[in-house]
Short mmCIF file of C-alpha atoms in Angstrom, two decimals:
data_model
loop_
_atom_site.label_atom_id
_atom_site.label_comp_id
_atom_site.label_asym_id
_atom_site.label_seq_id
_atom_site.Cartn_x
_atom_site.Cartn_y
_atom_site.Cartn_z
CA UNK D 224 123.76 75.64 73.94
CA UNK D 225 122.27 78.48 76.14
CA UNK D 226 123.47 82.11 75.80
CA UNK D 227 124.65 83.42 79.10
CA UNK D 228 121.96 85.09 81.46
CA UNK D 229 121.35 86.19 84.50
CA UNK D 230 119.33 83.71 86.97
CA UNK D 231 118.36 86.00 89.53
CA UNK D 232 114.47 85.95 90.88
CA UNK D 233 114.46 89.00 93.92
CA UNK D 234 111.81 88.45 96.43
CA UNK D 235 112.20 85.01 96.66
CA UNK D 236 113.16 82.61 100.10
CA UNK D 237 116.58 82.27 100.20
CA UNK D 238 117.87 78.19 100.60
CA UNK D 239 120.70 77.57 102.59
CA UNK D 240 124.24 77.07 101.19
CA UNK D 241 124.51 73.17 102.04
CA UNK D 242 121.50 72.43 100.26
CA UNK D 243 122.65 74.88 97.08
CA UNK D 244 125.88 73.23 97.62
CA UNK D 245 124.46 69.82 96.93
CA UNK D 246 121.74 70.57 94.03
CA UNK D 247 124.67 71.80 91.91
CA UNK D 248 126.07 69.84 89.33
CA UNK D 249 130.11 69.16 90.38
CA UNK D 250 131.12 66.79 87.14
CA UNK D 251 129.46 67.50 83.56
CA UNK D 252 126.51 65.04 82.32
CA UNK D 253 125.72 66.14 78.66
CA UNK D 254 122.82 64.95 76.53
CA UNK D 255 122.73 62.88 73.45
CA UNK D 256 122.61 65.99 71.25
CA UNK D 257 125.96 68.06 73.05
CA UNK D 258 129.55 68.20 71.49
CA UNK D 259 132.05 69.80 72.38
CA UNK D 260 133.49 70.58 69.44
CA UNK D 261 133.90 74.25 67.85
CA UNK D 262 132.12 72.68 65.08
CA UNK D 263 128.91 70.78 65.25
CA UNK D 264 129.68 68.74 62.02
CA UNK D 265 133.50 69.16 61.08
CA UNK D 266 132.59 70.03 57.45
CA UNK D 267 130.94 73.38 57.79
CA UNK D 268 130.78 76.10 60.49
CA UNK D 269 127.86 76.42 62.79
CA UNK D 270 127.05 79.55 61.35
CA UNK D 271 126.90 78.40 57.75
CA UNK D 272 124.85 75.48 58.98
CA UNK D 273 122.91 77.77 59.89
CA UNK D 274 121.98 78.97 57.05
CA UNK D 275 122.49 76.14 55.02
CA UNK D 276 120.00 73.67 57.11
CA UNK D 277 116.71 74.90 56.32
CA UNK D 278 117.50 75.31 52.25
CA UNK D 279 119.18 71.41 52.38
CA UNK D 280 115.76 70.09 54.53
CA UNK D 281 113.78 72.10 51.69
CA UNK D 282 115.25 70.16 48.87
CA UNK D 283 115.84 67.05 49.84
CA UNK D 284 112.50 66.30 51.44
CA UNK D 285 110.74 67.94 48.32
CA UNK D 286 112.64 65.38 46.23
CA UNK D 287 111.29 62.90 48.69
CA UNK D 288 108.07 63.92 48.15
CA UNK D 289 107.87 64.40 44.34
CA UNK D 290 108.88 60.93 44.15
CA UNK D 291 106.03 59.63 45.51
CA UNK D 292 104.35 62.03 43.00
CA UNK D 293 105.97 59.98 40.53
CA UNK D 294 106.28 56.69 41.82
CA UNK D 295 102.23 56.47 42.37
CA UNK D 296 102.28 53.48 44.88
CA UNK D 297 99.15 52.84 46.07
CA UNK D 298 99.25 53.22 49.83
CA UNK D 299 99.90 57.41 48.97
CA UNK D 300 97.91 57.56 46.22
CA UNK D 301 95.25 56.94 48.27
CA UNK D 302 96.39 59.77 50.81
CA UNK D 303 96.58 61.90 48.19
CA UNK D 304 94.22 64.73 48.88
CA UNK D 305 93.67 66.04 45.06
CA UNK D 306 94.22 63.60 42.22
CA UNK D 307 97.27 64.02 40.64
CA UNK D 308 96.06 65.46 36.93
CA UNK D 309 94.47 68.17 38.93
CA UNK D 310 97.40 69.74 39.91
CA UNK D 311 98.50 70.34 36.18
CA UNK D 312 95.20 71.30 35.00
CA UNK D 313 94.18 73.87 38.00
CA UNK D 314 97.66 75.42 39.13
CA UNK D 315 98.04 79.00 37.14
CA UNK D 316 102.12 78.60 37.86
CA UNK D 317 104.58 76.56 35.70
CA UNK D 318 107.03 74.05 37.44
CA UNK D 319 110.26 75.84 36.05
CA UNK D 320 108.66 79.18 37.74
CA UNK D 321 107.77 77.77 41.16
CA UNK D 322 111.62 76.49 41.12
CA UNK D 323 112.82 79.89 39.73
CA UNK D 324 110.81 81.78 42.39
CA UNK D 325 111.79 79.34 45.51
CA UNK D 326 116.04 79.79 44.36
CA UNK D 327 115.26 83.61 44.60
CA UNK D 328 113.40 83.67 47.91
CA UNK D 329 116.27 81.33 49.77
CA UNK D 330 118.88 83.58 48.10
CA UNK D 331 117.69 86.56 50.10
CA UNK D 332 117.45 84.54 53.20
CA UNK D 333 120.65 83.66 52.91
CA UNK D 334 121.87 86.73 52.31
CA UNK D 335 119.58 87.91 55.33
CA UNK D 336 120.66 85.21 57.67
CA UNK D 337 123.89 86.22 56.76
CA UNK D 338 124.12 89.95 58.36
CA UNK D 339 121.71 88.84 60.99
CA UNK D 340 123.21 86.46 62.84
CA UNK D 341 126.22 87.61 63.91
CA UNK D 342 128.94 84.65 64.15
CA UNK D 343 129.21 83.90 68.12
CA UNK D 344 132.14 85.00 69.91
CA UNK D 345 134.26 82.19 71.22
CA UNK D 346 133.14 82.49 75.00
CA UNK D 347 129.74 81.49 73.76
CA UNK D 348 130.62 78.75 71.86
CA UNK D 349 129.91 75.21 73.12
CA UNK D 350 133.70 74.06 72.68
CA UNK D 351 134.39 77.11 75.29
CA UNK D 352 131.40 77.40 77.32
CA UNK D 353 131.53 76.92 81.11
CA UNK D 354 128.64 74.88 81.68
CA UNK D 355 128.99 73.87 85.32
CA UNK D 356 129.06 77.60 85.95
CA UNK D 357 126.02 77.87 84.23
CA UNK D 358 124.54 75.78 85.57
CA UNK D 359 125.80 76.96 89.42
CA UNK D 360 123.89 80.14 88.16
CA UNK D 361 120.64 78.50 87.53
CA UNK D 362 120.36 75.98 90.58
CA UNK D 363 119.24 79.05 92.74
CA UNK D 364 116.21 80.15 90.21
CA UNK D 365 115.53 76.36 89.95
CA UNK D 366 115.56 75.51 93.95
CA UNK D 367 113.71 78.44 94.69
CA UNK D 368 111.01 77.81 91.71
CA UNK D 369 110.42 74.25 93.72
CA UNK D 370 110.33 75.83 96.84
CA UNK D 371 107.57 78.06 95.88
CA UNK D 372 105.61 75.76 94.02
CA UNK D 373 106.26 72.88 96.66
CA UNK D 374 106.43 74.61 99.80
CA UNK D 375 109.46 74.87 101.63
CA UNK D 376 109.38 71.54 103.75
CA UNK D 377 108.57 69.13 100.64
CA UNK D 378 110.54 71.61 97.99
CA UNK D 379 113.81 71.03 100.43
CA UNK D 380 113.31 67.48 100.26
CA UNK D 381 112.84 67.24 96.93
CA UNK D 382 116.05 69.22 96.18
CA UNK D 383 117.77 67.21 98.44
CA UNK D 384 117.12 64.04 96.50
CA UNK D 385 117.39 65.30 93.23
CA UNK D 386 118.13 68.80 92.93
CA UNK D 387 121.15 67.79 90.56
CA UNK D 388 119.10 65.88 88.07
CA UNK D 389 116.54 68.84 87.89
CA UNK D 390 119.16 71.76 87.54
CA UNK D 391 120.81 69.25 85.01
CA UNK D 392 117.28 68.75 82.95
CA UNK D 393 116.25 72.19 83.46
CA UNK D 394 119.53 73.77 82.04
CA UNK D 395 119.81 71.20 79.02
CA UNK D 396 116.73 70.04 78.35
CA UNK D 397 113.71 72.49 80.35
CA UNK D 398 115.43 76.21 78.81
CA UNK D 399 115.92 75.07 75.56
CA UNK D 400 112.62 73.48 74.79
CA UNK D 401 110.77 76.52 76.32
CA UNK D 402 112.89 78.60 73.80
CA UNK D 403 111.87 76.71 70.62
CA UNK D 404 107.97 76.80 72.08
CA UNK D 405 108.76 80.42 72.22
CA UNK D 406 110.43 80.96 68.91
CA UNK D 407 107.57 78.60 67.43
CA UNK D 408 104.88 80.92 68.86
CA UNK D 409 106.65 84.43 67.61
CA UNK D 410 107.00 82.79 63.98
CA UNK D 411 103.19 82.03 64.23
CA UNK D 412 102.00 85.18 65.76
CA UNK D 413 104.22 87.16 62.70
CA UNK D 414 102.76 85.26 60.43
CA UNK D 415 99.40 85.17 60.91
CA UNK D 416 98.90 88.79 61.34
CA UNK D 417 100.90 89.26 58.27
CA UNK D 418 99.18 86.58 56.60
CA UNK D 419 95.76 88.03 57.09
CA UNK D 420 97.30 91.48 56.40
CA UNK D 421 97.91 90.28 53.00
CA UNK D 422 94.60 89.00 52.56
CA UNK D 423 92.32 91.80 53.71
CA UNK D 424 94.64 94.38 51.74
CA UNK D 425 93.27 94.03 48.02
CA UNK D 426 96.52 96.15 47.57
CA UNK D 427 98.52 93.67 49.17
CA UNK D 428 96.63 90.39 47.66
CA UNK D 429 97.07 91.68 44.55
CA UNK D 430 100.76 92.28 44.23
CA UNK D 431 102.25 89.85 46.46
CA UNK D 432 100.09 87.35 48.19
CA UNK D 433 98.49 85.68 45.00
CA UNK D 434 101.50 84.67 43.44
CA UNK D 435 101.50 82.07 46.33
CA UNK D 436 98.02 81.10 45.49
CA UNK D 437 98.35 80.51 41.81
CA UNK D 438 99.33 77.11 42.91
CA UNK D 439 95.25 76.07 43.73
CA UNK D 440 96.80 72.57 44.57
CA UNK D 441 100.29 72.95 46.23
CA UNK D 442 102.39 70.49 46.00
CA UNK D 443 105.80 69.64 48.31
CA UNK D 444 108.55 72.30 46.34
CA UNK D 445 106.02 75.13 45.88
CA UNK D 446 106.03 75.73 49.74
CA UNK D 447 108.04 78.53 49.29
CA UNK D 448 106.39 79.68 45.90
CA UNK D 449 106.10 83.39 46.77
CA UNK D 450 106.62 87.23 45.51
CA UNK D 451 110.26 87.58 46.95
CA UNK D 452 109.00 90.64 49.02
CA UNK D 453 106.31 88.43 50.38
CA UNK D 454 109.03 86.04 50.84
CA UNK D 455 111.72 88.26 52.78
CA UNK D 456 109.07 89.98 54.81
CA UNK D 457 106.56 86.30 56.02
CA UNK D 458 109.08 83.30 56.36
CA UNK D 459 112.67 84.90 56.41
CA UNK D 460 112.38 88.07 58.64
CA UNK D 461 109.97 85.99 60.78
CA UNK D 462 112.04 83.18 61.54
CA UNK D 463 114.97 85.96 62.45
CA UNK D 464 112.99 87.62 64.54
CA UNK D 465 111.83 84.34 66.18
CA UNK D 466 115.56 83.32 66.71
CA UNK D 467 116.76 86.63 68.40
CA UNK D 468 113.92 87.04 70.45
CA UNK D 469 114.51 83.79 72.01
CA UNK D 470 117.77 84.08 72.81
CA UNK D 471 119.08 81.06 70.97
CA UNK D 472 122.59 80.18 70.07
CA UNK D 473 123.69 79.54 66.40
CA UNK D 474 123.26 75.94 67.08
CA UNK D 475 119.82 76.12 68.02
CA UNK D 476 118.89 78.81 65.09
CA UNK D 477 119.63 75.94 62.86
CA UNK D 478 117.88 73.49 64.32
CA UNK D 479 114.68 75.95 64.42
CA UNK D 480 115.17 77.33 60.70
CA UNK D 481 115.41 73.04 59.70
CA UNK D 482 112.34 72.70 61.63
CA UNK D 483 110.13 75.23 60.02
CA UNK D 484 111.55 74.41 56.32
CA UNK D 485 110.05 70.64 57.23
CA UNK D 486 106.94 71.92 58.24
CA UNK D 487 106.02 74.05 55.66
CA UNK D 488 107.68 71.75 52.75
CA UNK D 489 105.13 68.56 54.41
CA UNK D 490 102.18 71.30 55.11
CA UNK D 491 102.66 71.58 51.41
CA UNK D 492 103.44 68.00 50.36
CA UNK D 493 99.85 67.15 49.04
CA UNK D 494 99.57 63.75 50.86
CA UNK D 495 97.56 62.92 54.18
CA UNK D 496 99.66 60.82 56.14
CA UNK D 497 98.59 60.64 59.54
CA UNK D 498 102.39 58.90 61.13
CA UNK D 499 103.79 61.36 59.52
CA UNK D 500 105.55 63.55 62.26
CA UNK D 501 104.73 66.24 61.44
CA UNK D 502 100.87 65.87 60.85
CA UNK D 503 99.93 64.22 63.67
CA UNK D 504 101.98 66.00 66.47
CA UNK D 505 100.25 69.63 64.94
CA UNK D 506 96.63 69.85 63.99
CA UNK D 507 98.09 72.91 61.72
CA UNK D 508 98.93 70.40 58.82
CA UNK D 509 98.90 69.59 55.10
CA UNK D 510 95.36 68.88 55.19
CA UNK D 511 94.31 72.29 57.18
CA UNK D 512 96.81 74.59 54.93
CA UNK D 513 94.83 73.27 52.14
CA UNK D 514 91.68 74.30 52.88
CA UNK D 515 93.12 78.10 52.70
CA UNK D 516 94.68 76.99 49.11
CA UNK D 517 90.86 76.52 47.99
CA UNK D 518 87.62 79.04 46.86
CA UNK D 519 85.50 78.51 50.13
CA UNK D 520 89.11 78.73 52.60
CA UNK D 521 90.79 81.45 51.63
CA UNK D 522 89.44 83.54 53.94
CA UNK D 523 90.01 81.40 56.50
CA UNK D 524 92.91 79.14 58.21
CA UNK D 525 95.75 82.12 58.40
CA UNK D 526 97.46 80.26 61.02
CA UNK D 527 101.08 78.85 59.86
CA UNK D 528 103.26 76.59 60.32
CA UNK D 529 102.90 74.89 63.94
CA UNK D 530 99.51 75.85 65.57
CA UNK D 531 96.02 77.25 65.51
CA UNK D 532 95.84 79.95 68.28
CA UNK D 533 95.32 82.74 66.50
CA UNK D 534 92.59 81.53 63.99
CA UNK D 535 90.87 79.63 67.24
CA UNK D 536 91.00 82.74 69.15
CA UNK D 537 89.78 85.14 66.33
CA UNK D 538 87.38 82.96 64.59
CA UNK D 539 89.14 82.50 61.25
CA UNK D 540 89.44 78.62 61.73
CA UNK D 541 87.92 76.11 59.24
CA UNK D 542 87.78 72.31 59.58
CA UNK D 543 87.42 69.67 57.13
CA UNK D 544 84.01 69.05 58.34
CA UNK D 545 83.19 72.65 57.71
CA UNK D 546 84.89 72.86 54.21
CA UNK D 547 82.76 69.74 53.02
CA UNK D 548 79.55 71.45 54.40
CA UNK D 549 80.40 74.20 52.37
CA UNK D 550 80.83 72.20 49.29
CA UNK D 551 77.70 70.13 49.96
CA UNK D 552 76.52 73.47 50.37
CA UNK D 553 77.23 74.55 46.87
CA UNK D 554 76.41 71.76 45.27
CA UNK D 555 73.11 71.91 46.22
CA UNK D 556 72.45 75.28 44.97
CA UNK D 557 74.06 73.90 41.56
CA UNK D 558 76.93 76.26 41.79
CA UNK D 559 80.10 75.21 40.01
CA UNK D 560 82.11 73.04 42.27
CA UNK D 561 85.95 74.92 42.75
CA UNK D 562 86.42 72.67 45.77
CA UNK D 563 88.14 69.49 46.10
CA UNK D 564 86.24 66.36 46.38
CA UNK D 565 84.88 65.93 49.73
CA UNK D 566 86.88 63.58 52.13
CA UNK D 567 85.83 61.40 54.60
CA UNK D 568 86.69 62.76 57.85
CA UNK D 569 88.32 59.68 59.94
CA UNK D 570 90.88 60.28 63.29
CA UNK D 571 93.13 58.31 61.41
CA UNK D 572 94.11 56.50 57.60
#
């Protein structure tokens, strides 16, 4: 799964070759998610899975949710956050022309992903890849990283007793979840600046941003209701630049662009659902993308999809407790109400 590099940390304590000689792995172990075939899933290449993943995620768990919308059983209605004639009566955008606008956008990222990713030669595909080697590269960066954190008399214990396991979790477990933290970060940092960029340009609101926020009440399949150049330029050229800049494999590029078509199709879905994954392992969910979707957020809550950094660190965060003060607020001075009921704010439903 990892791309070849060079584990090599200079000015560092050297450990002895016994000790390296035991810490590295002599027979593979490979996780629950490793095959060794040239294919991941014998039906398609890795690199069209690539860019198929993230458009079949988008479809199907829109259908999911727009089932519910239909359906109407009781335990979601009552998650809902807007009632569901308000979405007809306040949305400025047609269903056939979110669904015309989302086929266009994940045409270009396809056609994007495409050129971009380059398909992987066979030496770095998993079906080829020398993993114990590997791995004999990295049990030096990882024995010395224990020594120094350690010390040298408990860090050479420690290797002694398991310095296999922790080269073993380190090199299939430790480097590849540091790389989708990474890539997650990147798409978030692009897209907030962006994001705002579009908002405090009344050039750039104009033309391309407010498309996306015709739809005052999104709703699952509108996620990706955007101008296409707002499209190519926020969500596809982001999530590229993500991918490369972590280093990932093909494999792990379509696990990433899965995982950010699921969060923004649920940070979209309309429904407050606090087991559902996605919504309670990231405070940046359906609930706090809507407040930017309304009058008194718009300004505010740039941050998208996985986290809140940048709008904690540069003030343009807004909480449900917030957003109802401001519509208590308004009320009050007998001002037309463009906000959303208020909600009750509970830790959980």
């Amino acid at each position: 799964m990892l791309s070849a590099m060079p584990y090599t940390i200079p000015l560092l304590p050297r450990l002895n070759s016994t000790l390296m000689a035991s810490m590295t792995p002599t027979s593979p172990t490979y996780p629950i998610y490793h095959t060794a075939n040239p294919r991941y899933f014998s039906f398609i290449s890795d690199h069209w899975l690539a860019l198929a993943s993230p458009i079949v995620i988008y479809w199907v768990l829109s259908l999911g949710f727009h089932l519910l919308d239909l359906a109407q059983l009781p335990y979601f209605e009552s998650k809902r956050i807007h009632e569901s004639p308000e979405v007809l009566s306040r949305n400025k955008a047609t269903v056939m022309q979110v669904v015309k606008a989302v086929v266009l956008q994940q045409v270009i990222q396809t056609i994007l992903g495409y050129f971009w990713m380059d398909v992987e030669p066979s030496s770095a595909n998993e079906a080829w890849k020398d993993h114990l080697q590997e791995m004999h590269k990295l049990s030096g960066v990882v024995g010395q990283a224990v020594v120094l954190v350690l010390g040298d008399k408990t860090g050479q214990s420690i290797l002694a007793k398991h310095g296999k396991s922790l080269v073993s979790w380190t090199y299939w477990w430790g480097i590849p979840l540091m790389q989708f933290y990474f890539a997650f970060f990147v798409i978030d940092t692009w897209q907030y600046f962006l994001h705002r960029a579009f908002h405090t340009s009344r050039f750039l609101y104009r033309h391309f941003h407010s498309v996306h926020h015709r739809l005052y009440v999104p709703f699952a399949f509108g996620a990706l209701y955007n101008h296409p150049v707002e499209g190519l330029l926020l969500d596809s050229l982001g999530a590229a630049v993500a991918e490369t800049l972590s280093g990932m494999s093909v494999r792990q590029a379509a696990l990433l662009f899965a995982l950010s078509s699921a969060k923004t199709v649920d940070d979209h879905c309309g429904y407050r659902i606090w087991w559902d994954p996605c919504q309670f392992l990231f405070y940046n969910n359906v609930d706090y993308h809507d407040i930017h979707h309304q009058s008194y957020g718009i300004k505010k809550n740039f941050s998208q999809p996985f986290f809140t950094n940048w709008d904690d660190l540069l003030g343009t965060k807004m909480t449900r407790e917030q957003a109802n003060n401001r519509f208590n607020k308004s009320a009050q001075n007998g001002q037309r109400a463009k906000t959303i009921p208020v909600l009750k704010v509970t830790k959980a439903d």
